[in-house]
mmCIF file of N, CA and C in Angstrom:
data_model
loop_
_atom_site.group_PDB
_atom_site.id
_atom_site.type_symbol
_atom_site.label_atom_id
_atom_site.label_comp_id
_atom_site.label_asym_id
_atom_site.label_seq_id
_atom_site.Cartn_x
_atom_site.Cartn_y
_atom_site.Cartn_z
ATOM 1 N N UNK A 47 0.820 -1.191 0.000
ATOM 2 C CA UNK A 47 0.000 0.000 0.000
ATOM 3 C C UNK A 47 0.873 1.268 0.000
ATOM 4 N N UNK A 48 2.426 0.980 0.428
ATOM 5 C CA UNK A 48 3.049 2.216 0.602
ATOM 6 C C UNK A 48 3.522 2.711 -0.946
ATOM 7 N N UNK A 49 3.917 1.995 -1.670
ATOM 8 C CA UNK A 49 3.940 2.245 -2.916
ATOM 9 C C UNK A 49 2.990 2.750 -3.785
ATOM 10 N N UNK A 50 1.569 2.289 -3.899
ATOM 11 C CA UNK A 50 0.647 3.232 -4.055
ATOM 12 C C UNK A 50 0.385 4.570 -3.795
ATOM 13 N N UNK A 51 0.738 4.951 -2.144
ATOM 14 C CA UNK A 51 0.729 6.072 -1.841
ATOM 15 C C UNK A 51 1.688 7.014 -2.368
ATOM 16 N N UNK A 52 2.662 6.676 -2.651
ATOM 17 C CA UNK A 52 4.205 7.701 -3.280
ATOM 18 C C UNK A 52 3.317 7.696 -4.430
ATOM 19 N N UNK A 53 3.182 6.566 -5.425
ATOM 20 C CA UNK A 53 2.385 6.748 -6.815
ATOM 21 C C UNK A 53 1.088 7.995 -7.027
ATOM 22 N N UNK A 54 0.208 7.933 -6.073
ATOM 23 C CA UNK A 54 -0.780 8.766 -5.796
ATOM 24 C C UNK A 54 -0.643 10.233 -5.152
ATOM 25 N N UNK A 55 0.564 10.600 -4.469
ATOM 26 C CA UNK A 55 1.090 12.206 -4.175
ATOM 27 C C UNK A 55 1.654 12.386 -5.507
ATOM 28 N N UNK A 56 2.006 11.240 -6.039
ATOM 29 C CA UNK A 56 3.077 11.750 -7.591
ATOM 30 C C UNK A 56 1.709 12.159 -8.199
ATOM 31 N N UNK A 57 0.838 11.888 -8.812
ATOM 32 C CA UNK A 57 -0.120 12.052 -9.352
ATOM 33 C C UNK A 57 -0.844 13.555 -9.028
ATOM 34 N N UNK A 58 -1.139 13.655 -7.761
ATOM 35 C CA UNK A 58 -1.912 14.977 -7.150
ATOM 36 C C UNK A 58 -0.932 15.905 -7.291
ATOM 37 N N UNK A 59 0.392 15.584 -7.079
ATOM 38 C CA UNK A 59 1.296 16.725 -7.514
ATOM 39 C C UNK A 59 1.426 17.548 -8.739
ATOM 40 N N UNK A 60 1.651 16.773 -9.947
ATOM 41 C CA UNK A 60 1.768 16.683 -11.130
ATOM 42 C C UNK A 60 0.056 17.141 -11.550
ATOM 43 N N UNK A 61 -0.581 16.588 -11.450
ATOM 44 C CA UNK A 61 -1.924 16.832 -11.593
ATOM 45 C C UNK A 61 -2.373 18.641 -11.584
ATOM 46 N N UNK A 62 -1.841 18.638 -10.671
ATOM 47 C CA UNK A 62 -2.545 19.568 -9.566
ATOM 48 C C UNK A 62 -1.430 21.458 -10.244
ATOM 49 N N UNK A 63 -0.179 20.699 -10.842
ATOM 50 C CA UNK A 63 0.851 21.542 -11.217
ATOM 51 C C UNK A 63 0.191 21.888 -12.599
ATOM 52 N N UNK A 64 -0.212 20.950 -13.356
ATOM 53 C CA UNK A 64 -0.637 21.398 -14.577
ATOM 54 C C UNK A 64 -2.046 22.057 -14.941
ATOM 55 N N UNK A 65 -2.773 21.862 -13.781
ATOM 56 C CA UNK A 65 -4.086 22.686 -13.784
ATOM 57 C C UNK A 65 -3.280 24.515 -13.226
ATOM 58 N N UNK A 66 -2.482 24.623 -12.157
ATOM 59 C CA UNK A 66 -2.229 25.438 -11.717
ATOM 60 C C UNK A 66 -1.464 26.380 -13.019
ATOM 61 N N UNK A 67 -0.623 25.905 -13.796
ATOM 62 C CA UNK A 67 -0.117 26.228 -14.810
ATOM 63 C C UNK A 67 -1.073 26.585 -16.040
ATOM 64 N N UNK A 68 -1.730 26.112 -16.249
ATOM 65 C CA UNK A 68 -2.608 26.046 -17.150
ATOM 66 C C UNK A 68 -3.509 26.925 -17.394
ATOM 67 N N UNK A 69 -4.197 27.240 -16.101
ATOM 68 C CA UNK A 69 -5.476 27.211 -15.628
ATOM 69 C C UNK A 69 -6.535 27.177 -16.118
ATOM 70 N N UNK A 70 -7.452 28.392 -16.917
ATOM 71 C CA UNK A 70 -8.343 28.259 -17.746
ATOM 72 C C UNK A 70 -8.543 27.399 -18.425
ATOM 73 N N UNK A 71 -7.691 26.946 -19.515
ATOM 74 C CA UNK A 71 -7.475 26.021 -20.157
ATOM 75 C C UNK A 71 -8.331 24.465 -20.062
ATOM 76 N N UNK A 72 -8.558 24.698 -18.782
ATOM 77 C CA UNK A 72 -9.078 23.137 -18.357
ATOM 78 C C UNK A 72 -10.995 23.427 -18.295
ATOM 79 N N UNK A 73 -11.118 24.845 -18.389
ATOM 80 C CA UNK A 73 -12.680 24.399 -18.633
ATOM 81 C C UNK A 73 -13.375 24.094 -19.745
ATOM 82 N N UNK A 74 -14.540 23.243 -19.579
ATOM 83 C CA UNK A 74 -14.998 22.997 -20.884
ATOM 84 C C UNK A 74 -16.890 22.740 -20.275
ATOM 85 N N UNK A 75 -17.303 23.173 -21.411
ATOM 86 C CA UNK A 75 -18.861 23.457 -21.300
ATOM 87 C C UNK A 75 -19.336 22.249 -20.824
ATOM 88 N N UNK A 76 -19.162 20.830 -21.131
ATOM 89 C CA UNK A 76 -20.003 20.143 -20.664
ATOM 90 C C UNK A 76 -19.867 19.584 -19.065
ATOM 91 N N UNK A 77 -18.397 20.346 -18.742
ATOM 92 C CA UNK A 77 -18.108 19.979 -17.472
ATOM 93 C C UNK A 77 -19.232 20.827 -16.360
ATOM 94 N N UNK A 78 -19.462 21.975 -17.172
ATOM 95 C CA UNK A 78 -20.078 22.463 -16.268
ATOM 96 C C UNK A 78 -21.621 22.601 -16.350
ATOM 97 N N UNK A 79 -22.378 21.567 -17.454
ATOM 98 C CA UNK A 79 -23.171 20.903 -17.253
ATOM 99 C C UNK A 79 -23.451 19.696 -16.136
ATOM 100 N N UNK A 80 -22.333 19.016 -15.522
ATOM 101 C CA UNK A 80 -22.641 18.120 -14.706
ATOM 102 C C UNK A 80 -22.373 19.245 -13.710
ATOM 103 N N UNK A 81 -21.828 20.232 -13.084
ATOM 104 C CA UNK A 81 -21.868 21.098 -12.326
ATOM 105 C C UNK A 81 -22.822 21.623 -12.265
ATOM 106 N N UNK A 82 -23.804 21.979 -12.954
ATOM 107 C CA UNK A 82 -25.374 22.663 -13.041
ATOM 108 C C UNK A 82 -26.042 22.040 -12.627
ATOM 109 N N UNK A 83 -25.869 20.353 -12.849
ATOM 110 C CA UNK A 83 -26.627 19.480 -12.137
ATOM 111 C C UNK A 83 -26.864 19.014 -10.316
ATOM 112 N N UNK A 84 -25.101 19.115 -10.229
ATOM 113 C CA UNK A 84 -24.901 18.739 -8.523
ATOM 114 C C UNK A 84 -25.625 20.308 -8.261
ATOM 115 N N UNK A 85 -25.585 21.853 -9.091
ATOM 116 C CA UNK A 85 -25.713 22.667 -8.055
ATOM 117 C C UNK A 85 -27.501 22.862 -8.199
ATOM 118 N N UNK A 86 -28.464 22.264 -9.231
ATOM 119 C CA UNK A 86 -29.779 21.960 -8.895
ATOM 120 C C UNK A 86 -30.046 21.240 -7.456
ATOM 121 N N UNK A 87 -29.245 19.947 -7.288
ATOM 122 C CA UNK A 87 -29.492 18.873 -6.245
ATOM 123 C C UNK A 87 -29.512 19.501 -4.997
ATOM 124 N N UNK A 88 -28.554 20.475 -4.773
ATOM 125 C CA UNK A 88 -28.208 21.462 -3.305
ATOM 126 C C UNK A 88 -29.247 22.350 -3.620
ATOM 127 N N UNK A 89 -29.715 23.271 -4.380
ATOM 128 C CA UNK A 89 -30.753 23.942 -4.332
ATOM 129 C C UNK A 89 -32.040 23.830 -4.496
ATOM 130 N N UNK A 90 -32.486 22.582 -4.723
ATOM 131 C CA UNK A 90 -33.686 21.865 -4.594
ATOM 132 C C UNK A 90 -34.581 22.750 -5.488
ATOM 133 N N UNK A 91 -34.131 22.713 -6.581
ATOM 134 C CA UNK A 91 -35.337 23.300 -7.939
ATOM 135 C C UNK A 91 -36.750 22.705 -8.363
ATOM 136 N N UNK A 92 -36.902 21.719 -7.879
ATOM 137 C CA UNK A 92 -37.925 21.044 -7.768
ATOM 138 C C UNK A 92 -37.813 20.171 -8.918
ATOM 139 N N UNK A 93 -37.143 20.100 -9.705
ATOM 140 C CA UNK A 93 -36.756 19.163 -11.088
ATOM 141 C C UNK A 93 -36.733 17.657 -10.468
ATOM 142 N N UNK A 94 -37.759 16.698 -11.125
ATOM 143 C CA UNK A 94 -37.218 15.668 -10.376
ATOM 144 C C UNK A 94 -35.833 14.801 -10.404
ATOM 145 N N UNK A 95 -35.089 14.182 -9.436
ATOM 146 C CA UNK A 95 -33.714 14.014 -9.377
ATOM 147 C C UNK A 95 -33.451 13.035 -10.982
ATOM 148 N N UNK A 96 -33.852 12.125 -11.030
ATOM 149 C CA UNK A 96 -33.909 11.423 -12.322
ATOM 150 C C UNK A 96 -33.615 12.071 -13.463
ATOM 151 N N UNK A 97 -34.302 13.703 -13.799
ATOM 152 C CA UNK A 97 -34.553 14.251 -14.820
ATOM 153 C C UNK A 97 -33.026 15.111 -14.922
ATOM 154 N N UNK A 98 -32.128 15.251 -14.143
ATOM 155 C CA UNK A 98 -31.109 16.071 -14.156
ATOM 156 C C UNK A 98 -29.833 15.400 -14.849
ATOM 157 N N UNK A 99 -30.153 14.378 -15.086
ATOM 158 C CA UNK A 99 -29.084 13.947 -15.843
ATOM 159 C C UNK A 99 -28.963 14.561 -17.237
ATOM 160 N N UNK A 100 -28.046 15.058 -18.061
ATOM 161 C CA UNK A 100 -28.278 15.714 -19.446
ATOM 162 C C UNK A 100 -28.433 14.300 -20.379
ATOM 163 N N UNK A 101 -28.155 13.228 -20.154
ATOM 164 C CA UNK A 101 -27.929 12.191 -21.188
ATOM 165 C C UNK A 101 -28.106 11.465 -20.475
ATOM 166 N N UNK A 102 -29.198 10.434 -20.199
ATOM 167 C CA UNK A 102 -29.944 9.498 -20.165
ATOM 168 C C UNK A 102 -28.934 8.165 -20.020
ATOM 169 N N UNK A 103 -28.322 7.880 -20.826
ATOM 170 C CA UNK A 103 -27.134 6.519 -20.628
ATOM 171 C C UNK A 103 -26.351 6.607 -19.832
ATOM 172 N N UNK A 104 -25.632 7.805 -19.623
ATOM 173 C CA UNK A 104 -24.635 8.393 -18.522
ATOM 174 C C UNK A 104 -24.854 8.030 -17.186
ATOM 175 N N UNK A 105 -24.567 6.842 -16.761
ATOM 176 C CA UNK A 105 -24.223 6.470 -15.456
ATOM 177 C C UNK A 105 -23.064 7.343 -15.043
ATOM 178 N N UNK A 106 -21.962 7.437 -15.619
ATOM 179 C CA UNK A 106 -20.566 8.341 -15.057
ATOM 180 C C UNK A 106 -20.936 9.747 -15.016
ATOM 181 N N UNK A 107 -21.380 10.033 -15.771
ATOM 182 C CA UNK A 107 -21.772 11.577 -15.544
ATOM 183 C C UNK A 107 -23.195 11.844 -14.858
ATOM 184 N N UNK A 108 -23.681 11.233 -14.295
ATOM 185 C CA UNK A 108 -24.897 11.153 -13.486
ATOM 186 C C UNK A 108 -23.599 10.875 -11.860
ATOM 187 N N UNK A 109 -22.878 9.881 -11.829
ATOM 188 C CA UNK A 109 -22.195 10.164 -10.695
ATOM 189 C C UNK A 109 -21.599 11.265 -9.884
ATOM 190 N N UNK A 110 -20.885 11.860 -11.657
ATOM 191 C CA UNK A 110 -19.993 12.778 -11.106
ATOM 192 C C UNK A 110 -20.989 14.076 -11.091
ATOM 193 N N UNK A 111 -21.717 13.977 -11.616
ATOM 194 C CA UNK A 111 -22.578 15.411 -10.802
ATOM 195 C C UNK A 111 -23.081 15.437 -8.952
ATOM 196 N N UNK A 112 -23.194 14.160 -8.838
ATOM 197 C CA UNK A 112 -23.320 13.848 -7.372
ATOM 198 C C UNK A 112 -22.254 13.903 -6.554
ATOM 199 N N UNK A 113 -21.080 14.047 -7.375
ATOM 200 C CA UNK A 113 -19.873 14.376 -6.487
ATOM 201 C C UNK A 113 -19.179 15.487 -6.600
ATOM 202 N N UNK A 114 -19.959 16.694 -7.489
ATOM 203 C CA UNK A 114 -20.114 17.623 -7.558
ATOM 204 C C UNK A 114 -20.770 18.628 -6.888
ATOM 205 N N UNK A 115 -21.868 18.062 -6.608
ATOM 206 C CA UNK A 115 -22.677 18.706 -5.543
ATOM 207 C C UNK A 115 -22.168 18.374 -4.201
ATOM 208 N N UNK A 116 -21.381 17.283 -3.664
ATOM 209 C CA UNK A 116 -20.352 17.422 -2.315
ATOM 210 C C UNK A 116 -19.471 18.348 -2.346
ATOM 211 N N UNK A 117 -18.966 18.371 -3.448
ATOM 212 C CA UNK A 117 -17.469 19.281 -3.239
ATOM 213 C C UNK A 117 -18.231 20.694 -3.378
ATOM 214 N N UNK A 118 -19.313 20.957 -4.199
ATOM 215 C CA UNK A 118 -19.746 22.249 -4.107
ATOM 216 C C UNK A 118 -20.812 22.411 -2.528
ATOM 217 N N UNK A 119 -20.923 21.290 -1.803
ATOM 218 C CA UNK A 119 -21.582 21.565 -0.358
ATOM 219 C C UNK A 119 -20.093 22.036 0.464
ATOM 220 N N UNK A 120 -18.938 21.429 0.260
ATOM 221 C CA UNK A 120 -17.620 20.985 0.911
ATOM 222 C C UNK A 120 -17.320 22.231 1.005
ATOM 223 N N UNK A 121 -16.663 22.672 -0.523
ATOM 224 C CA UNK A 121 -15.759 24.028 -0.745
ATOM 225 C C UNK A 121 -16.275 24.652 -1.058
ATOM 226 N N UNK A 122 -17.715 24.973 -1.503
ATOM 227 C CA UNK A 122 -18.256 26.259 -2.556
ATOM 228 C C UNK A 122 -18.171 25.875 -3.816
ATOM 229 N N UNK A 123 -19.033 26.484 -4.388
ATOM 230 C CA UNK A 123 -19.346 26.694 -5.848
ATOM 231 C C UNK A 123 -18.165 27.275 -6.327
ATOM 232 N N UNK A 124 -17.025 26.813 -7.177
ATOM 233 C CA UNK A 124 -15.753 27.036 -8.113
ATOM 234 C C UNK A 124 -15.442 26.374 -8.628
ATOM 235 N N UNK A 125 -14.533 26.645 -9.559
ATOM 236 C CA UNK A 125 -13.773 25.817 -10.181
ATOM 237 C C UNK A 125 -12.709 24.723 -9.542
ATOM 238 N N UNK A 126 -12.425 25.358 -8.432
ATOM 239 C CA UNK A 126 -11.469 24.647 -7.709
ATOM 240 C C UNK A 126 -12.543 23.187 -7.360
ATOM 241 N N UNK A 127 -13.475 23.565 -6.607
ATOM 242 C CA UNK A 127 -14.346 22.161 -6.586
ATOM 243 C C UNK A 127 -14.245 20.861 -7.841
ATOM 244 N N UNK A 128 -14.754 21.958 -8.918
ATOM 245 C CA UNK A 128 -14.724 20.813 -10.673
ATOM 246 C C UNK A 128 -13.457 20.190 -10.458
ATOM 247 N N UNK A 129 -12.257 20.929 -10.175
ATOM 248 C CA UNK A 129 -10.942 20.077 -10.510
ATOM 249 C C UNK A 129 -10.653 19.391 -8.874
ATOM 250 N N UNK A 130 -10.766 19.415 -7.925
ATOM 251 C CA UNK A 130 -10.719 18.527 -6.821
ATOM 252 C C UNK A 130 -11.305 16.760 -7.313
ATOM 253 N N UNK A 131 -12.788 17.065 -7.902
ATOM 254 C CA UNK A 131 -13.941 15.963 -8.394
ATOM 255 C C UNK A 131 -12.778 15.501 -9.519
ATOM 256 N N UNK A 132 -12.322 15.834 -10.320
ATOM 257 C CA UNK A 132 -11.898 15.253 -11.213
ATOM 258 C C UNK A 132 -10.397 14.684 -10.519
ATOM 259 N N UNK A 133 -9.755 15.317 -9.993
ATOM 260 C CA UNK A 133 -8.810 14.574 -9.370
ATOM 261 C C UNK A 133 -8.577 13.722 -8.310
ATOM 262 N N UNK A 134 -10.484 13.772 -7.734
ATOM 263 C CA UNK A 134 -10.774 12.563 -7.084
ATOM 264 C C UNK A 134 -10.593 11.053 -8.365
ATOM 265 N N UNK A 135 -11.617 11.745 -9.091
ATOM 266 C CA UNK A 135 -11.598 10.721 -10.006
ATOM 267 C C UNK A 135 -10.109 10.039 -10.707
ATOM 268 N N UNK A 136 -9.102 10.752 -10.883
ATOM 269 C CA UNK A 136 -7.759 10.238 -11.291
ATOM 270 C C UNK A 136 -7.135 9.514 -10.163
ATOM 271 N N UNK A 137 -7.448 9.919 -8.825
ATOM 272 C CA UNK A 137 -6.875 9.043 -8.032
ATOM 273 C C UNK A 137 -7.757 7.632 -7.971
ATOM 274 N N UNK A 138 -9.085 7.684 -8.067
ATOM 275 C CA UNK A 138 -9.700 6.207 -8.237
ATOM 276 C C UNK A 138 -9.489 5.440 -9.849
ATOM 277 N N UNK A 139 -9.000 6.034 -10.535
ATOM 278 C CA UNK A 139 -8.713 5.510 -11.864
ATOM 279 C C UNK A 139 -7.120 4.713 -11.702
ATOM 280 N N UNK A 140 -6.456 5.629 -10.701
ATOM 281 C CA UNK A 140 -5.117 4.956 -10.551
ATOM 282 C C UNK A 140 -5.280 3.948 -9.574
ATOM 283 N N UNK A 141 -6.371 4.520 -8.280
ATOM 284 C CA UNK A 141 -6.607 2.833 -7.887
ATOM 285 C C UNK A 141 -6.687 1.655 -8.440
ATOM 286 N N UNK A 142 -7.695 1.174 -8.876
ATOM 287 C CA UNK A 142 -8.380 0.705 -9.577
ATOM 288 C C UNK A 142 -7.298 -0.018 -10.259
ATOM 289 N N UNK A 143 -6.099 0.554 -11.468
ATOM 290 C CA UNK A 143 -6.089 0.043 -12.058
ATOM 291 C C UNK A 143 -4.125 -0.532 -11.303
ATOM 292 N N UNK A 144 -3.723 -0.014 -10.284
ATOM 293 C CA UNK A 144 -2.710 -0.712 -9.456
ATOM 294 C C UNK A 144 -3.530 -1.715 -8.578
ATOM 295 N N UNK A 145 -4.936 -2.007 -8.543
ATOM 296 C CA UNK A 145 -5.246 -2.849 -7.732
ATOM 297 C C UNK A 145 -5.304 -3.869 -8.386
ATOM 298 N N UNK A 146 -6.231 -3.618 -10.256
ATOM 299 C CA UNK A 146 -5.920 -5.011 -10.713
ATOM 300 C C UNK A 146 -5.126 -5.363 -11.709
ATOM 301 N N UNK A 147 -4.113 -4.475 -11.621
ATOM 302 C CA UNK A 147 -2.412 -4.981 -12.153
ATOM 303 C C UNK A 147 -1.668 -6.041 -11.151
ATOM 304 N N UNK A 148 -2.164 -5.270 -9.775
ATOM 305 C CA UNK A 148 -1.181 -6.282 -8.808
ATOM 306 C C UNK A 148 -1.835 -7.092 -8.763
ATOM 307 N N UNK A 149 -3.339 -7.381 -8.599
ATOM 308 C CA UNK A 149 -3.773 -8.823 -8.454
ATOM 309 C C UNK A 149 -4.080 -9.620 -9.595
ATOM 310 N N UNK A 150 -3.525 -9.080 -10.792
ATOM 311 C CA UNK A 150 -3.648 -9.930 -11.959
ATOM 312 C C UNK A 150 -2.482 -10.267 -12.107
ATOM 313 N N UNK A 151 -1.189 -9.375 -12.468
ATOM 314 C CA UNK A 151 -0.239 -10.132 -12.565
ATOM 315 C C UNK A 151 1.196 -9.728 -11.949
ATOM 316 N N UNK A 152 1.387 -9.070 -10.637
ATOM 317 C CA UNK A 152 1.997 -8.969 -9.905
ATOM 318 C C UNK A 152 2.262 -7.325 -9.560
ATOM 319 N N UNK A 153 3.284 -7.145 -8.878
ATOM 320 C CA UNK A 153 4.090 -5.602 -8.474
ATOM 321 C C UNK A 153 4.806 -5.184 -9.242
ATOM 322 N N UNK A 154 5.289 -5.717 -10.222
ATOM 323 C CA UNK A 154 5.826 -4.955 -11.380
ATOM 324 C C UNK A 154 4.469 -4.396 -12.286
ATOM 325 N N UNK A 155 3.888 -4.711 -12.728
ATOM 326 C CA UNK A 155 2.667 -4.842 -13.606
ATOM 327 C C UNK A 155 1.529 -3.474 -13.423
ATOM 328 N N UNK A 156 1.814 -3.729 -11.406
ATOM 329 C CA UNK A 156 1.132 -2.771 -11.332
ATOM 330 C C UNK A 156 2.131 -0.647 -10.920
ATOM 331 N N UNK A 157 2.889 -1.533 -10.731
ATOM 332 C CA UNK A 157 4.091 -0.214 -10.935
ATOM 333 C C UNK A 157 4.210 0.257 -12.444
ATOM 334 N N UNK A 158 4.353 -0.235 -13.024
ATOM 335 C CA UNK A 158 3.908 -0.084 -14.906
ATOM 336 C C UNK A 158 2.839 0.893 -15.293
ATOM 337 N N UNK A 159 1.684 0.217 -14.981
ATOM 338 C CA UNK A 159 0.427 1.170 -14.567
ATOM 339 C C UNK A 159 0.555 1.971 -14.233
ATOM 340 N N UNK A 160 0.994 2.149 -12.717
ATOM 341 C CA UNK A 160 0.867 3.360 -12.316
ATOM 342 C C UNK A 160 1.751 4.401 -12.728
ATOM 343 N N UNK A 161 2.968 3.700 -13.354
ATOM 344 C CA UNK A 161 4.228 5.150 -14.233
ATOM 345 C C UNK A 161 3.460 5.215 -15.614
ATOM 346 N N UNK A 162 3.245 4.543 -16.260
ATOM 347 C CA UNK A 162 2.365 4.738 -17.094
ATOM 348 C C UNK A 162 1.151 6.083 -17.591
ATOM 349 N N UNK A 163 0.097 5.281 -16.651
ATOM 350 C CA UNK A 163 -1.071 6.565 -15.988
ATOM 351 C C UNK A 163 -0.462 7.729 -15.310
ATOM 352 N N UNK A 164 0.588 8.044 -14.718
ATOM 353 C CA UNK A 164 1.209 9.086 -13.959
ATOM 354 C C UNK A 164 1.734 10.015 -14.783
ATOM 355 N N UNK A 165 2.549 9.448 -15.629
ATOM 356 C CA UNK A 165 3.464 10.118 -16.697
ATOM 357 C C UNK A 165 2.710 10.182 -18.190
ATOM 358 N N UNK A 166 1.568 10.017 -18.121
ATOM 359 C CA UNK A 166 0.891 9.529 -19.727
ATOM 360 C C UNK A 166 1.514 10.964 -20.550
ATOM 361 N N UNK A 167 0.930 10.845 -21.720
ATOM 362 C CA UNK A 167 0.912 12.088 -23.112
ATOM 363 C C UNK A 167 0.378 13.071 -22.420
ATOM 364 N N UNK A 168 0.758 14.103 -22.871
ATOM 365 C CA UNK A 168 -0.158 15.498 -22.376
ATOM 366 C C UNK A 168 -1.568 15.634 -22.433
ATOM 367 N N UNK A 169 -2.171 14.830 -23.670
ATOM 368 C CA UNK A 169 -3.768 14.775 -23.921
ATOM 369 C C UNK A 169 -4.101 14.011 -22.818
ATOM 370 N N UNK A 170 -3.465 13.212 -22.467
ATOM 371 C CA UNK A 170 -4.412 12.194 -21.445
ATOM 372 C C UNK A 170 -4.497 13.250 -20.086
ATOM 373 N N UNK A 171 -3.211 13.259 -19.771
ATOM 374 C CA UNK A 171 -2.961 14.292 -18.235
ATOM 375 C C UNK A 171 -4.079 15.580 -18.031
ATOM 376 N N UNK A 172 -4.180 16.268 -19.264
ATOM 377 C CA UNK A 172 -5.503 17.792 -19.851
ATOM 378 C C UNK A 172 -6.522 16.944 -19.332
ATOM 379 N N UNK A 173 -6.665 15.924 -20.241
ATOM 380 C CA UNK A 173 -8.167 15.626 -20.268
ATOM 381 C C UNK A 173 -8.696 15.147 -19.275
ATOM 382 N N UNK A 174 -7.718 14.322 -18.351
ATOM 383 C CA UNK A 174 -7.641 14.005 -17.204
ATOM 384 C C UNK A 174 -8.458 14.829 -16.135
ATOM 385 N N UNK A 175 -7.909 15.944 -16.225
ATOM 386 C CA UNK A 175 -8.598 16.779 -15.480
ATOM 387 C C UNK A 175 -9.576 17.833 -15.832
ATOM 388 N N UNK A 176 -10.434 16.968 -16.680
ATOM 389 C CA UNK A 176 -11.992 17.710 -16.763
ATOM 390 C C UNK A 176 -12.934 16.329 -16.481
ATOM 391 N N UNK A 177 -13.863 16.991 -15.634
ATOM 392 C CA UNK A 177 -14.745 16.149 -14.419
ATOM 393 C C UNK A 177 -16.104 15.754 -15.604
ATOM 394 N N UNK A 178 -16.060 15.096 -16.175
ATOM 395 C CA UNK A 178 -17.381 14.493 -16.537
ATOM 396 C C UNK A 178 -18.076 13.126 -16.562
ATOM 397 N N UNK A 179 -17.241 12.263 -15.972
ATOM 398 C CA UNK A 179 -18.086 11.421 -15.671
ATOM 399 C C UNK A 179 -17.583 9.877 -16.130
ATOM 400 N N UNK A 180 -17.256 10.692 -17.705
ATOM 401 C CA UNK A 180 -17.346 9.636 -18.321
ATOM 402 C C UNK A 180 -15.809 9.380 -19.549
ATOM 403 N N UNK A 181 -15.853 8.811 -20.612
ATOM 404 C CA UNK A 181 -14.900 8.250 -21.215
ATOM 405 C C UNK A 181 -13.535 8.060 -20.024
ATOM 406 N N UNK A 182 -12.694 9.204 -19.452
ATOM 407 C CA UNK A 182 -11.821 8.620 -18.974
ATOM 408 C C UNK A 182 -12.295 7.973 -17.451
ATOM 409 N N UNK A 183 -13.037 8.510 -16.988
ATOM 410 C CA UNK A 183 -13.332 8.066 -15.745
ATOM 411 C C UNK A 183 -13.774 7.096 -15.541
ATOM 412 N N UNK A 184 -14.443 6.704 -16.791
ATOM 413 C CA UNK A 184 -15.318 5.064 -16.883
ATOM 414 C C UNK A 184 -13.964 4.142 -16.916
ATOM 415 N N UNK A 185 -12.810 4.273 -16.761
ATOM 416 C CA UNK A 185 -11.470 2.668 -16.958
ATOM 417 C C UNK A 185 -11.718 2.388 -14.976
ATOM 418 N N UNK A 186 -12.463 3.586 -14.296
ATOM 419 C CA UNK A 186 -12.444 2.908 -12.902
ATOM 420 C C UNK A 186 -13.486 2.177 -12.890
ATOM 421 N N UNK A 187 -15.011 2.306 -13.612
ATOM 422 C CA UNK A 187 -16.077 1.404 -13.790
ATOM 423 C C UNK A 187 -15.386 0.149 -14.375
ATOM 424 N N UNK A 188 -14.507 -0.297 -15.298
ATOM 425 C CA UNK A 188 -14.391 -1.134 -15.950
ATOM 426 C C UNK A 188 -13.156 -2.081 -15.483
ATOM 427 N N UNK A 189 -12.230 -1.346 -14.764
ATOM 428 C CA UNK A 189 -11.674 -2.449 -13.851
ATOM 429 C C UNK A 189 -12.080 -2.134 -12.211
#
C-alpha cells in the first residue's frame, strides 16, 4: 500500500501543477453541465432528481454530478471544486487500475500502470482533469 501512496502524491502533484499552470485552459462546457446538475441537487429546484441527468445513458456523468454537488456543499461553488472531483476521479482511476495490475499479474505490472497513468501524453494528463463522468473516468467502472 506504501507504494501506491508515493504513486498517488506523484499524481496529485503533477496533476494539480498542470491545472495550476494552465489554468483556464481546463474548462470545458459540458463539465459544467454536470456542475449545473450537482448545483440543482443542493438547491432543490424542484426538477425531479432522475430528470437532471443531461444524457440518459450516462451512469458516469450522473455520478460525477453527485460528487459535484459534495465538493460544491464541501468548498463552494468554483472551479477549484470541478478540478478537486476530477482529481478525485484520477486518483480512483489509478486505484483501480494498481489494484488489478497487482492482483492480476503482480508488483511490477502494477508499478507499470501506475508510471504509465502518472506520466501519460499530455492529452491524457488535460483531459484528465476535466470532471465528466465519463470516457476517462469510466477505466475505474471497468476495472
Amino acid at each position: 500500500m506504501r507504494s501506491f501512496a508515493i504513486w498517488a502524491a506523484a499524481l496529485v502533484l503533477l496533476r494539480s501543477l498542470l491545472v495550476l499552470t494552465l489554468g483556464d485552459a481546463f474548462f470545458y462546457g459540458e463539465e459544467l453541465e454536470k456542475a449545473t446538475a450537482g448545483k440543482a441537487m443542493l438547491d432543490d429546484l424542484g426538477v425531479p432528481h432522475h430528470m437532471l441527468a443531461y444524457h440518459y445513458y450516462e451512469g458516469g456523468g450522473f455520478v460525477a454530478s453527485h460528487l459535484k454537488a459534495v465538493a460544491f456543499w464541501l468548498f463552494g461553488e468554483s472551479v477549484l471544486s470541478n478540478k478537486l472531483v476530477a482529481l478525485f476521479s484520477c486518483l480512483l482511476v489509478l486505484w483501480a487500475g494498481w489494484w488489478a495490475c497487482l492482483r492480476a499479474f503482480g508488483v511490477a505490472a502494477s508499478h507499470a500502470f501506475c508510471a504509465l497513468y502518472v506520466f501519460a501524453p499530455a492529452a491524457v494528463q488535460k483531459l484528465s482533469m476535466i470532471s465528466l463522468g465519463i470516457h476517462h473516468e469510466a477505466c475505474f467502472f471497468i476495472l
